[in-house]
Coordinates of C-alpha atoms and ligand atoms in Angstrom, one line a residue:
X1 CA 13.0 19.6 -12.3
X2 CA 14.5 16.1 -12.3
X3 CA 11.6 13.9 -11.3
X4 CA 13.8 10.9 -10.6
X5 CA 15.4 12.8 -7.7
X6 CA 12.3 12.1 -5.7
X7 CA 12.9 8.4 -5.9
X8 CA 16.1 8.9 -3.9
X9 CA 14.2 9.9 -0.8
X10 CA 14.3 6.9 1.6
X11 CA 11.1 5.5 3.1
X12 CA 9.8 2.7 5.3
X13 CA 6.6 0.8 4.5
X14 CA 3.7 0.8 7.0
X15 CA 0.2 -0.7 7.3
X16 CA -2.3 2.0 8.5
X17 CA -5.4 0.4 9.9
X18 CA -8.8 2.0 10.6
X19 CA -12.4 1.1 11.2
X20 CA -15.2 2.9 9.4
X21 CA -18.5 4.2 10.9
X22 CA -20.2 0.9 10.0
X23 CA -17.6 -1.0 12.0
X24 CA -15.7 -2.4 9.0
X25 CA -12.0 -3.0 9.5
X26 CA -9.8 -1.5 6.8
X27 CA -6.1 -0.9 6.1
X28 CA -3.8 0.6 3.5
X29 CA -0.1 0.5 2.7
X30 CA 1.6 3.8 3.4
X31 CA 5.2 5.1 3.1
X32 CA 4.7 8.5 4.7
X33 CA 4.8 7.9 8.4
X34 CA 7.3 10.0 10.3
X35 CA 7.9 10.7 14.0
X36 CA 7.4 14.4 14.4
X37 CA 8.1 15.1 18.1
X38 CA 9.1 13.0 21.2
X39 CA 7.4 15.2 23.9
X40 CA 4.6 14.9 23.4
X41 CA 5.0 11.7 21.3
X42 CA 3.6 12.6 17.9
X43 CA 3.7 10.9 14.5
X44 CA 2.6 12.4 11.2
X45 CA 0.9 10.3 8.6
X46 CA 0.1 11.6 5.0
X47 CA -2.7 9.9 3.2
X48 CA -4.0 10.5 -0.4
X49 CA -7.6 11.8 -0.2
X50 CA -8.7 9.2 -2.8
X51 CA -7.9 6.5 -0.3
X52 CA -10.9 5.2 1.7
X53 CA -8.6 5.4 4.8
X54 CA -8.4 9.2 4.5
X55 CA -12.2 9.3 4.8
X56 CA -12.4 6.9 7.8
X57 CA -9.6 8.7 9.7
X58 CA -11.3 12.1 9.1
X59 CA -14.5 10.6 10.4
X60 CA -13.2 8.6 13.4
X61 CA -9.9 10.5 14.4
X62 CA -8.3 7.1 15.0
X63 CA -5.8 4.9 13.3
X64 CA -3.1 2.3 14.1
X65 CA 0.2 2.1 12.3
X66 CA 2.0 -1.2 12.0
X67 CA 5.6 -1.0 11.0
X68 CA 6.1 -3.7 8.4
X69 CA 9.1 -5.9 8.7
X70 CA 11.2 -7.5 6.0
X71 CA 9.2 -10.7 6.4
X72 CA 6.0 -9.1 5.1
X73 CA 5.2 -11.1 1.9
X74 CA 4.1 -9.7 -1.5
X75 CA 0.6 -11.0 -0.8
X76 CA 0.2 -8.6 2.1
X77 CA 1.1 -5.7 -0.2
X78 CA -1.4 -7.0 -2.8
X79 CA -4.1 -7.4 -0.2
X80 CA -3.8 -3.9 1.4
X81 CA -2.2 -1.9 -1.5
X82 CA -3.8 -3.0 -4.7
X83 CA -7.5 -2.9 -3.9
X84 CA -9.8 -0.3 -2.2
X85 CA -11.6 -0.8 1.1
X86 CA -14.6 0.8 -0.5
X87 CA -15.3 -2.4 -2.4
X88 CA -13.3 -5.1 -0.7
X89 CA -12.9 -6.5 2.8
X90 CA -9.2 -6.3 3.1
X91 CA -9.1 -8.5 6.2
X92 CA -11.1 -11.3 4.6
X93 CA -9.8 -14.7 5.5
X94 CA -7.2 -13.2 7.9
X95 CA -7.0 -14.0 11.5
X96 CA -8.2 -10.9 13.3
X97 CA -5.8 -9.5 15.8
X98 CA -6.8 -6.4 17.7
X99 CA -4.8 -3.7 19.5
X100 CA -5.9 -2.5 22.9
X101 CA -8.0 0.3 21.2
X102 CA -9.9 -2.5 19.3
X103 CA -8.7 -1.6 15.8
X104 CA -7.4 -4.5 13.7
X105 CA -3.6 -4.9 13.3
X106 CA -1.3 -7.5 11.8
X107 CA 0.9 -9.9 13.7
X108 CA 4.6 -10.2 14.7
X109 CA 5.1 -12.4 11.6
X110 CA 4.9 -9.3 9.3
X111 CA 5.3 -6.3 11.6
X112 CA 7.9 -5.3 14.1
X113 CA 6.0 -2.5 16.0
X114 CA 2.6 -1.0 16.3
X115 CA 1.3 2.4 17.3
X116 CA -2.2 3.5 18.3
X117 CA -2.8 7.0 17.1
X118 CA -5.4 9.7 17.8
X119 CA -5.6 12.7 15.4
X120 CA -4.5 15.9 17.0
X121 CA -4.7 18.2 14.0
X122 CA -5.0 18.0 10.2
X123 CA -3.4 19.9 7.4
X124 CA -5.1 20.0 4.0
X125 CA -2.3 19.4 1.4
X126 CA -4.6 19.5 -1.7
X127 CA -4.4 16.0 -3.1
X128 CA -3.4 14.6 0.3
X129 CA -4.2 15.2 4.0
X130 CA -1.5 15.3 6.7
X131 CA -2.6 13.9 10.1
X132 CA -0.7 15.0 13.1
X133 CA -1.3 12.3 15.7
X134 CA -0.8 11.8 19.4
X135 CA 0.7 8.4 20.2
X136 CA -1.7 6.7 22.6
X137 CA 0.3 3.4 22.7
X138 CA 3.5 2.0 21.3
X139 CA 4.5 -1.7 21.2
X140 CA 7.5 -3.5 19.8
X141 CA 6.5 -6.8 18.2
X142 CA 9.7 -8.3 16.8
X143 CA 13.4 -7.7 16.1
X144 CA 13.1 -8.2 12.3
X145 CA 14.4 -5.1 10.5
X146 CA 11.9 -2.7 9.1
X147 CA 10.7 -3.0 5.5
X148 CA 12.1 -0.1 3.4
X149 CA 10.8 1.0 0.1
X150 CA 14.1 0.0 -1.5
X151 CA 14.1 -3.5 0.1
X152 CA 10.5 -4.0 -1.1
X153 CA 11.5 -3.2 -4.7
X154 CA 14.7 -5.3 -4.6
X155 CA 13.4 -8.4 -2.7
X156 CA 9.7 -8.5 -2.4
X157 CA 8.0 -7.2 -5.5
X158 CA 8.2 -9.9 -8.3
X159 CA 10.7 -9.2 -10.9
X160 CA 9.2 -9.0 -14.4
X161 CA 12.5 -10.2 -15.9
X162 CA 12.0 -13.6 -14.2
X163 CA 9.0 -14.2 -16.6
X164 CA 9.5 -16.1 -19.8
X165 CA 9.3 -13.8 -22.8
X166 CA 6.7 -14.5 -25.5
X167 CA 7.9 -16.5 -28.4
X168 CA 7.3 -15.3 -32.0
X169 CA 3.6 -15.4 -33.0
X170 CA 2.4 -15.4 -29.4
X171 CA 0.5 -12.3 -28.2
X172 CA 2.8 -10.3 -25.9
X173 CA 2.4 -10.1 -22.2
X174 CA 2.7 -6.6 -20.6
X175 CA 3.9 -5.8 -17.1
X176 CA 2.7 -3.0 -14.8
X177 CA 5.9 -1.1 -13.8
X178 CA 4.2 0.2 -10.7
X179 CA 3.1 -3.1 -9.0
X180 CA 4.4 -5.9 -11.2
X181 CA 1.0 -7.2 -12.4
X182 CA 1.3 -9.1 -15.7
X183 CA -1.3 -8.8 -18.4
X184 CA -1.5 -12.1 -20.2
X185 CA -3.8 -12.1 -23.3
X186 CA -4.2 -15.9 -22.8
X187 CA -5.9 -15.3 -19.5
X188 CA -8.0 -12.5 -20.9
X189 CA -9.9 -14.1 -23.8
X190 CA -7.0 -13.5 -26.2
X191 CA -7.4 -9.7 -26.1
X192 CA -4.1 -8.1 -27.0
X193 CA -2.9 -5.4 -24.6
X194 CA -2.9 -2.9 -27.4
X195 CA -6.6 -3.5 -28.0
X196 CA -7.7 -2.8 -24.4
X197 CA -9.7 0.5 -24.0
X198 CA -7.6 3.7 -23.4
X199 CA -9.2 4.1 -19.9
X200 CA -8.4 0.5 -18.9
X201 CA -6.4 0.4 -15.6
X202 CA -4.2 -2.1 -13.8
X203 CA -6.5 -4.5 -11.9
X204 CA -4.1 -4.4 -8.9
X205 CA -2.9 -0.8 -8.5
X206 CA -5.3 1.1 -10.8
X207 CA -2.5 2.8 -12.7
X208 CA -3.2 3.6 -16.4
X209 CA -2.1 1.6 -19.5
X210 CA 0.8 4.1 -19.9
X211 CA 2.5 2.5 -16.8
X212 CA 2.8 -0.9 -18.6
X213 CA 5.7 -2.1 -20.7
X214 CA 5.9 -5.2 -22.9
X215 CA 7.7 -8.2 -21.5
Ligands
FE1 FE1 -0.3 -2.1 -11.4

């Protein structure tokens, strides 16, 4: 099987928002949002079971989907994509905007549409769960084009090539090929990347050391 073939499948990028049983707002970046049927209006959302959002949607049966627009900045992807709602308040310091169903959403500056969803059925996919949802409300927010996965990689995610390479004698910086995080020994007590423990993970996206390459 040619694994790179999977990268050819086109996706949009979405912010899925929820609220847990304790009333805490949460959200995650998701690329697996698809309209399933028009009558009734249904959307499917696939979520990795390791995501806190999977747990809260299972618990509450509710989520909102914000369709991210091309104006969504990298900081939004860091905030909602590179940390877990289990140990971080992802909405911290953000102006709280609420949809009619009272779940938090983001504004027209970063999203072009929002859907309020109620889970109708669930399919266990092993590592992931597929939520088939009824659309309770749908609202267009702006005319900005939708953020696609390709556009994100080309124009939003920082390019590692833009960084200055280390000069001879300086300990090397390494970059996470998944999220763009740069490990700089100078900011980490002079510890060379090679000397980090084998189970060390990217502080942003939690991918392993094997997903880093030297700058
Ligand atoms: Fe990373």
